[in-house]
Structure formats: C-alpha cells, structure tokens
C-alpha cells in the first residue's frame, strides 16, 4: 500500500512538472484530500484548471498512467466538499426601472460538490445547490442538481469517452463555470431571440444529455453531443439539439497555462418563441472560434461567436443575426497573486439595437490553500434605441473559500 501511494505521488508530481503549470489557487478539496496533495496540483487559481487538472478531468478523475492504482469513492474519504463566498457587494444602476441599487455584506450562495471514481475508467462529478430563501444578506438560491454526470473513459480501449447526465457541455472554448470572475461572459449568457419567460437558450447553461469526446494524437481533440437544449423547448418533443467542437493544442500542455489552443464550434437547436409553452418550434444556430495563448505567466483568451435565430422567434421578415465575443488577459504577478482583465461585447441587429459592452478588472490573492481574497470591478452598458443606455457598475470584495 505504501509503495502504491508513493508511485501515485510521483506520477502526479511528474505530470505537473511536465505540464509547466502555474501552481496557485485551490480546487475541489475532495480530490486534494484523496491524494494527500494541495489543490494547486490541478488549479491555477480556483476555479480555473491548470494543464494537469485538465488532463485529470479528461481522464475521468484518474491520475494519467496510474488508473489501476486509483481508489474508488467507496475506498477512501467521502468525496464531498463545500464552497461559498462572503463579503461586500455594491451594485449601482442607471436608467433601468426593473433594477435597483444594492450595497451590502452578503453570502454569495453555497455549492455542495461531489466527485470521484466508481471504478476504473468510470468517474462521476456533481454539484448540488441547496435552497436559500430570500433574505437580507444572502443571495437567493433554488435547490437543484446543477450538475450530476457519469464519465466512461477509453471505451473499448479507444481514445473515446462518453459522458451521461447533466453537465457543462464541451462546446465552449472557455468554461463558463470555472472562470475567475463573478461577472459572467456576456456572449455565453446572451439568449438572442430565444429569450423569454422560460429563460431561452444560453451557452453557459448546463445541459442534460450525452457527450462523446476524443483525445487524439498530434494535439487534436473533438467533442460531439446530443442534449435537451433550450428551456423553451418542450419536453414532449424529445431532445433535438446537437453540437460539436474541434480544437488543436500546439506545444506542451493543454492550452490552459502552457501550450497554445485553437478551436471552432457549432451548435444547432430548436425552441419555441419566448412566451409560448406550445406551438411550433424554430431553429437557432451558434458558430464560434476561440484562441488561448500562454506566454510564461500571462494568458490571453479570445472568443468570437455568431448567432442566427429563425425569424419565427420574432415574427419579422429576417432572421435575428447577432455576434459577440470577449478578450481576456490573466497574469500571475506572484504564485499567490493573480490579476485579470476582460472586455465583453454583443452586437444585436440594427432594428433591435440593444448592444452590450462590459469591462471587468480584478485580482485574487490566495491567503491559504482554500481561501482567497477576490476584488472585482465591472462596468456594463446596454444600449437602448428608445432612450438612454442602461448602465451598471458592480464592485465585489469577497472571501472565496472551500472545505
């Protein structure tokens, strides 16, 4: 048992050194406790994965090359963890009658995380958000399984993996769930003409379905999935949404903190117009390209997306065509201090005119392995062709921690 543990430790250390990752931040503590290592083995700053962390996730939460030695979830400590953030938030808004200013200390919600192995090449991961009723000093939160999926690795000893359940789909170049910022990516959250009382379709949503992924030689990777899709899509019609993504990594690493990564994606879905729960469904498409460039302690992230929503959503003579993206720069000043900046934009059709522009600046300072100070400022503007633009400013000063 001791020899086996030493071999596993050496494998992890070797992989991390080869990945060349920046080792700061903290991760899902359940994985760190399992191996007796710090969370920095898999994360740059929580929750962003480094290159070894990406390989570990893609390998079904198994140490690459040591699959026979990994313990299942029934053999070690309970694979559970908690994450939350507490601190001060300031939200000020102009020209929006549906929004109001907020300045208070608050609790930013609670996540219960679970994950591990059910057996060799069979991993699982999930997030449960317990219900938080409306109250002063805490964010409102509905009780639900945000994620719960099983991953079958190396099907038939092939490089193909199968994920089943509710998960974050692999069509995005940059994870909407594992970003540094509290301010989400505008272009991933934008629902276009599918928006309505049921929420519409956003790329940042988790999905229920199946996903195949392949990690091939030469740095090539591919993903394809079949999912339920938009909340406006009737459950009586069956899942109709399909997607695919192809990307290539140049150089060492996985394009997280080392190596360069270039990818393209396509998503095709069906939904009903926003305020209808019955009737015809219409098509919408998303096309995108992404690029990650890593130069020593600095990472550049670039995303471009185009959307085309059928004219049936709006009743106009032309489709609802829009485009957007973001540019982000992350820089590690020290092993425990990281800064980030991002510019987001969404351009809507001329007849709509509700273009979005957002600037985000901030930093994170790791006080301890599982405790970080997070400072963030976001400046957002939404154009309104019928009046003055809606402007908002958000400031976050929070302690982000997990156990």
Coordinates of C-alpha atoms in Angstrom, one line a residue:
X1 CA 0.0 0.0 0.0
X2 CA 2.9 2.4 0.9
X3 CA 4.7 1.6 -2.4
X4 CA 1.5 2.1 -4.4
X5 CA 0.9 5.5 -2.7
X6 CA 4.5 6.6 -3.4
X7 CA 4.1 5.6 -7.1
X8 CA 0.9 7.6 -7.4
X9 CA 2.5 10.7 -5.8
X10 CA 5.5 10.5 -8.1
X11 CA 3.2 10.2 -11.1
X12 CA 1.3 13.3 -10.1
X13 CA 4.4 15.4 -9.5
X14 CA 5.9 14.3 -12.8
X15 CA 2.8 15.2 -14.7
X16 CA 2.6 18.6 -13.1
X17 CA 6.2 19.4 -13.8
X18 CA 5.8 18.3 -17.4
X19 CA 2.6 20.4 -17.7
X20 CA 4.5 23.5 -16.7
X21 CA 1.5 24.9 -14.8
X22 CA 1.4 27.9 -12.5
X23 CA 0.7 26.3 -9.1
X24 CA -1.5 28.7 -7.2
X25 CA -5.2 28.5 -6.1
X26 CA -7.2 25.7 -4.7
X27 CA -9.5 23.0 -6.1
X28 CA -12.4 20.7 -5.2
X29 CA -11.0 19.7 -1.8
X30 CA -12.3 16.2 -2.1
X31 CA -9.8 15.3 -4.8
X32 CA -7.0 17.0 -2.9
X33 CA -7.8 15.0 0.3
X34 CA -8.0 11.8 -1.7
X35 CA -4.3 12.0 -2.8
X36 CA -3.0 14.0 0.2
X37 CA -1.9 16.9 -2.0
X38 CA -2.7 20.6 -2.2
X39 CA -5.4 21.8 -4.5
X40 CA -2.8 23.6 -6.6
X41 CA -2.0 20.3 -8.2
X42 CA -4.9 20.9 -10.6
X43 CA -5.7 24.6 -10.4
X44 CA -4.0 27.9 -11.2
X45 CA -6.4 29.9 -9.1
X46 CA -9.7 28.4 -8.1
X47 CA -11.7 27.5 -10.1
X48 CA -9.5 27.6 -13.3
X49 CA -7.8 24.3 -14.1
X50 CA -4.1 24.2 -15.0
X51 CA -2.9 21.7 -17.6
X52 CA -2.6 18.7 -15.3
X53 CA -6.0 19.5 -13.9
X54 CA -7.5 19.4 -17.4
X55 CA -5.8 16.1 -18.1
X56 CA -7.1 14.7 -14.8
X57 CA -10.6 15.8 -15.6
X58 CA -10.4 14.5 -19.2
X59 CA -9.2 11.2 -17.8
X60 CA -12.3 10.7 -15.8
X61 CA -10.8 12.0 -12.5
X62 CA -8.0 9.5 -12.6
X63 CA -4.2 10.2 -12.4
X64 CA -3.0 9.7 -16.0
X65 CA -0.9 6.5 -16.2
X66 CA -2.0 5.3 -12.7
X67 CA -5.6 4.2 -13.4
X68 CA -5.1 0.7 -11.8
X69 CA -3.9 2.3 -8.5
X70 CA -6.6 4.9 -8.1
X71 CA -9.2 4.3 -5.3
X72 CA -12.9 4.4 -5.9
X73 CA -15.2 6.7 -4.0
X74 CA -16.1 3.7 -1.6
X75 CA -12.5 3.1 -0.6
X76 CA -11.4 6.4 0.9
X77 CA -12.8 9.6 2.5
X78 CA -16.3 10.7 1.4
X79 CA -15.9 12.6 -1.9
X80 CA -17.7 15.8 -0.7
X81 CA -16.8 19.5 -0.4
X82 CA -18.5 22.8 0.2
X83 CA -17.8 26.1 -1.5
X84 CA -19.1 29.6 -0.8
X85 CA -18.1 33.3 -0.7
X86 CA -18.8 36.0 1.8
X87 CA -18.0 39.8 1.6
X88 CA -19.2 43.1 0.3
X89 CA -21.1 43.8 -3.0
X90 CA -22.0 47.2 -4.5
X91 CA -24.4 47.3 -7.5
X92 CA -25.4 50.7 -8.9
X93 CA -27.6 51.1 -11.9
X94 CA -28.9 54.0 -14.1
X95 CA -31.9 54.1 -16.4
X96 CA -33.3 50.6 -15.6
X97 CA -36.7 50.7 -13.8
X98 CA -36.6 46.9 -13.3
X99 CA -33.4 47.1 -11.3
X100 CA -32.3 48.9 -8.2
X101 CA -29.1 49.7 -6.3
X102 CA -27.7 47.3 -3.8
X103 CA -24.9 47.8 -1.2
X104 CA -24.4 45.3 1.5
X105 CA -22.4 42.5 3.0
X106 CA -23.8 39.1 1.9
X107 CA -23.3 35.4 1.4
X108 CA -22.9 34.5 -2.2
X109 CA -24.6 31.2 -2.2
X110 CA -23.5 27.7 -1.3
X111 CA -22.4 24.8 -3.5
X112 CA -22.1 21.1 -2.4
X113 CA -19.6 19.3 -4.7
X114 CA -19.1 15.6 -5.0
X115 CA -17.0 13.6 -7.4
X116 CA -14.6 10.7 -7.8
X117 CA -14.4 7.2 -9.2
X118 CA -17.0 4.4 -9.3
X119 CA -14.4 2.0 -10.8
X120 CA -11.6 2.0 -13.3
X121 CA -12.4 4.4 -16.2
X122 CA -15.7 5.3 -14.6
X123 CA -15.8 8.7 -13.0
X124 CA -18.6 11.0 -11.7
X125 CA -19.0 14.6 -10.7
X126 CA -21.9 16.7 -9.4
X127 CA -22.8 20.0 -7.8
X128 CA -25.9 20.5 -5.6
X129 CA -27.1 24.0 -4.7
X130 CA -29.3 23.9 -1.5
X131 CA -32.2 26.2 -1.4
X132 CA -31.7 29.7 0.1
X133 CA -34.9 31.7 0.7
X134 CA -34.9 35.5 0.0
X135 CA -33.3 37.3 3.0
X136 CA -31.2 40.3 3.6
X137 CA -27.6 39.4 3.4
X138 CA -27.7 36.3 1.2
X139 CA -28.3 35.5 -2.5
X140 CA -31.5 33.7 -3.3
X141 CA -30.8 30.2 -4.5
X142 CA -33.1 27.4 -5.7
X143 CA -32.4 23.8 -4.6
X144 CA -31.3 21.8 -7.6
X145 CA -28.7 19.5 -9.0
X146 CA -26.7 21.9 -11.1
X147 CA -24.6 19.0 -12.4
X148 CA -24.6 15.2 -12.0
X149 CA -22.9 13.1 -14.6
X150 CA -21.0 9.8 -15.1
X151 CA -18.0 9.7 -17.4
X152 CA -16.9 6.4 -19.1
X153 CA -13.3 6.7 -20.3
X154 CA -11.4 4.9 -23.1
X155 CA -14.4 3.0 -24.4
X156 CA -13.2 -0.3 -25.7
X157 CA -9.6 0.8 -25.1
X158 CA -10.2 3.6 -27.6
X159 CA -9.4 7.3 -27.1
X160 CA -13.2 8.0 -27.0
X161 CA -15.0 9.0 -23.7
X162 CA -18.7 9.1 -23.0
X163 CA -20.4 11.4 -20.5
X164 CA -24.1 11.0 -19.5
X165 CA -26.2 13.1 -17.2
X166 CA -26.4 16.9 -16.5
X167 CA -23.0 18.6 -17.2
X168 CA -21.3 21.6 -18.7
X169 CA -21.1 20.8 -22.4
X170 CA -17.7 20.7 -24.1
X171 CA -18.6 23.1 -26.9
X172 CA -17.2 26.2 -25.2
X173 CA -13.6 27.2 -25.6
X174 CA -13.5 28.6 -22.0
X175 CA -15.6 27.2 -19.2
X176 CA -18.4 29.5 -18.0
X177 CA -18.4 27.6 -14.7
X178 CA -14.7 27.7 -14.0
X179 CA -13.9 31.4 -14.7
X180 CA -12.1 33.7 -12.3
X181 CA -14.8 36.4 -12.3
X182 CA -18.1 36.7 -10.6
X183 CA -19.3 38.6 -13.7
X184 CA -20.2 36.0 -16.4
X185 CA -19.2 36.0 -20.0
X186 CA -21.8 38.2 -21.8
X187 CA -21.7 36.3 -25.0
X188 CA -22.2 32.9 -23.3
X189 CA -25.1 34.3 -21.3
X190 CA -26.8 36.0 -24.2
X191 CA -30.0 34.2 -25.3
X192 CA -30.7 36.2 -28.5
X193 CA -34.2 35.9 -29.9
X194 CA -34.9 32.7 -27.9
X195 CA -35.2 34.7 -24.7
X196 CA -38.5 34.8 -22.9
X197 CA -40.4 33.8 -19.8
X198 CA -38.7 30.4 -19.6
X199 CA -35.2 31.9 -20.0
X200 CA -34.4 30.8 -23.5
X201 CA -31.1 29.3 -24.6
X202 CA -27.7 30.4 -23.3
X203 CA -24.4 28.7 -24.0
X204 CA -23.5 29.0 -20.3
X205 CA -26.4 26.7 -19.2
X206 CA -25.7 23.2 -18.0
X207 CA -27.4 20.5 -20.2
X208 CA -28.9 17.1 -19.8
X209 CA -27.8 14.5 -22.4
X210 CA -24.9 12.6 -23.8
X211 CA -21.5 13.7 -25.0
X212 CA -18.7 11.9 -26.8
X213 CA -15.2 13.3 -26.7
X214 CA -11.9 12.1 -28.3
X215 CA -8.3 13.0 -27.5
X216 CA -6.2 12.1 -30.5
X217 CA -2.5 12.2 -31.4
X218 CA -0.9 15.4 -32.6
X219 CA -2.8 17.6 -30.1
X220 CA -6.2 17.1 -31.8
X221 CA -9.4 16.9 -29.8
X222 CA -13.1 16.5 -30.7
X223 CA -16.4 16.8 -28.9
X224 CA -20.0 15.9 -30.0
X225 CA -23.2 16.0 -28.0
X226 CA -27.0 15.5 -28.0
X227 CA -28.8 17.4 -25.3
X228 CA -32.2 18.7 -24.3
X229 CA -31.3 22.3 -25.1
X230 CA -33.3 25.4 -24.5
X231 CA -35.7 25.8 -21.6
X232 CA -38.2 27.0 -24.2
X233 CA -38.0 23.6 -25.9
X234 CA -41.0 21.4 -24.9
X235 CA -40.1 18.2 -23.1
X236 CA -42.9 16.4 -25.0
X237 CA -40.9 16.8 -28.3
X238 CA -37.7 15.0 -27.2
X239 CA -34.2 16.4 -27.4
X240 CA -33.3 17.9 -30.7
X241 CA -30.1 19.9 -30.0
X242 CA -26.8 18.8 -31.4
X243 CA -23.3 20.3 -31.1
X244 CA -19.7 19.7 -32.0
X245 CA -16.3 21.3 -31.3
X246 CA -12.8 20.6 -32.7
X247 CA -9.7 22.0 -31.3
X248 CA -5.9 21.6 -31.5
X249 CA -3.2 22.2 -28.9
X250 CA 0.2 23.4 -30.1
X251 CA 3.2 22.7 -27.9
X252 CA 3.4 21.2 -24.4
X253 CA 0.4 21.4 -22.1
X254 CA -3.4 21.6 -22.7
X255 CA -3.7 25.2 -23.6
X256 CA -4.7 26.1 -20.0
X257 CA -1.4 27.6 -18.7
X258 CA 1.0 26.1 -21.3
X259 CA 0.8 25.5 -25.0
X260 CA -1.5 27.3 -27.4
X261 CA -5.0 26.2 -28.3
X262 CA -7.2 27.0 -31.3
X263 CA -10.8 25.7 -31.7
X264 CA -14.1 26.0 -33.6
X265 CA -17.6 25.0 -32.5
X266 CA -21.1 24.7 -33.9
X267 CA -24.5 24.3 -32.1
X268 CA -27.9 23.7 -33.7
X269 CA -31.0 23.7 -31.6
X270 CA -34.8 24.1 -31.5
X271 CA -37.0 26.2 -29.3
X272 CA -40.4 27.9 -29.1
X273 CA -40.8 31.7 -29.0
X274 CA -40.1 33.0 -25.6
X275 CA -43.6 33.5 -24.1
X276 CA -45.2 30.3 -25.6
X277 CA -45.4 26.9 -24.0
X278 CA -47.0 25.2 -27.0
X279 CA -47.0 25.5 -30.8
X280 CA -44.3 25.4 -33.5
X281 CA -40.6 25.3 -32.8
X282 CA -37.9 27.2 -34.7
X283 CA -34.2 26.7 -35.3
X284 CA -31.3 28.6 -33.9
X285 CA -27.5 28.2 -34.6
X286 CA -24.3 29.2 -32.9
X287 CA -20.9 29.3 -34.6
X288 CA -17.7 30.2 -32.8
X289 CA -13.9 30.3 -32.8
X290 CA -11.6 30.5 -29.8
X291 CA -7.9 31.0 -29.1
X292 CA -5.8 30.6 -26.0
X293 CA -2.2 32.0 -26.0
X294 CA 0.0 31.3 -23.0
X295 CA 3.3 33.3 -22.6
X296 CA 5.0 32.4 -19.4
X297 CA 2.9 33.9 -16.6
X298 CA 0.4 35.6 -18.9
X299 CA -2.6 34.0 -20.7
X300 CA -4.6 35.6 -23.5
X301 CA -8.1 34.3 -24.1
X302 CA -10.1 35.3 -27.2
X303 CA -13.6 34.2 -28.1
X304 CA -15.8 35.1 -31.2
X305 CA -19.3 33.9 -31.7
X306 CA -22.1 34.4 -34.2
X307 CA -25.7 33.5 -33.7
X308 CA -28.6 33.1 -36.1
X309 CA -32.1 32.7 -34.7
X310 CA -35.0 31.9 -37.1
X311 CA -37.4 34.8 -38.0
X312 CA -40.2 32.8 -36.4
X313 CA -39.0 33.8 -32.9
X314 CA -39.7 37.5 -33.6
X315 CA -42.3 37.4 -36.4
X316 CA -40.1 39.7 -38.6
X317 CA -39.1 39.2 -42.2
X318 CA -35.5 38.4 -41.5
X319 CA -33.6 36.2 -39.0
X320 CA -32.2 37.5 -35.8
X321 CA -28.5 37.6 -36.5
X322 CA -26.0 38.7 -33.9
X323 CA -22.4 38.4 -32.9
X324 CA -20.1 38.9 -29.9
X325 CA -17.1 37.8 -28.0
X326 CA -14.5 38.7 -25.4
X327 CA -10.8 39.3 -24.9
X328 CA -9.3 38.4 -21.5
X329 CA -5.9 38.7 -20.1
X330 CA -4.8 36.9 -16.9
X331 CA -1.4 37.5 -15.3
X332 CA 0.3 35.8 -12.3
X333 CA 2.3 38.6 -10.5
X334 CA 3.4 36.0 -7.9
X335 CA 2.5 32.5 -7.1
X336 CA -0.3 33.7 -4.8
X337 CA -1.5 36.8 -6.6
X338 CA -3.2 36.9 -10.0
X339 CA -4.7 39.8 -11.9
X340 CA -7.3 39.7 -14.7
X341 CA -9.0 42.0 -17.2
X342 CA -11.7 41.4 -19.8
X343 CA -13.7 43.2 -22.4
X344 CA -17.1 41.7 -23.5
X345 CA -19.3 42.7 -26.4
X346 CA -22.5 41.7 -28.0
X347 CA -23.9 43.3 -31.2
X348 CA -27.6 42.8 -32.0
X349 CA -29.4 43.5 -35.2
X350 CA -29.8 47.2 -36.1
X351 CA -33.6 47.1 -35.6
X352 CA -33.0 45.7 -32.1
X353 CA -30.2 48.0 -31.0
X354 CA -29.6 46.5 -27.5
X355 CA -25.8 46.1 -27.9
X356 CA -23.9 45.2 -24.8
X357 CA -20.4 46.4 -23.7
X358 CA -18.7 45.3 -20.4
X359 CA -15.3 45.9 -18.8
X360 CA -14.1 43.7 -16.0
X361 CA -11.0 44.2 -13.9
X362 CA -9.8 42.4 -10.7
X363 CA -7.4 40.3 -8.8
X364 CA -7.2 37.3 -6.5
X365 CA -4.9 36.8 -3.6
X366 CA -4.5 33.3 -2.0
X367 CA -4.2 33.7 1.7
X368 CA -4.3 30.0 2.3
X369 CA -4.7 26.9 0.1
X370 CA -8.5 27.1 0.3
X371 CA -9.1 30.8 1.0
X372 CA -8.7 33.6 -1.5
X373 CA -9.5 37.3 -1.4
X374 CA -11.3 38.4 -4.5
X375 CA -11.5 42.0 -5.7
X376 CA -13.5 42.8 -8.9
X377 CA -15.0 45.8 -10.7
X378 CA -17.4 45.5 -13.7
X379 CA -18.7 48.3 -15.8
X380 CA -21.7 47.3 -18.1
X381 CA -23.7 49.3 -20.7
X382 CA -26.7 48.1 -22.6
X383 CA -27.8 50.4 -25.5
X384 CA -31.5 51.3 -25.8
X385 CA -32.6 52.8 -29.1
X386 CA -35.7 54.2 -27.5
X387 CA -33.9 56.1 -24.7
X388 CA -30.7 56.4 -22.7
X389 CA -28.4 53.4 -22.3
X390 CA -28.8 51.2 -19.2
X391 CA -25.6 51.5 -17.2
X392 CA -24.5 49.5 -14.2
X393 CA -21.3 49.2 -12.0
X394 CA -20.5 46.3 -9.8
X395 CA -17.8 46.0 -7.1
X396 CA -17.1 42.7 -5.3
X397 CA -14.8 42.4 -2.3
X398 CA -15.2 38.8 -1.1
X399 CA -13.5 35.9 0.6
X400 CA -13.9 32.8 -1.6
X401 CA -13.3 29.6 0.2
X402 CA -13.9 25.8 0.2
X403 CA -13.5 22.9 2.5

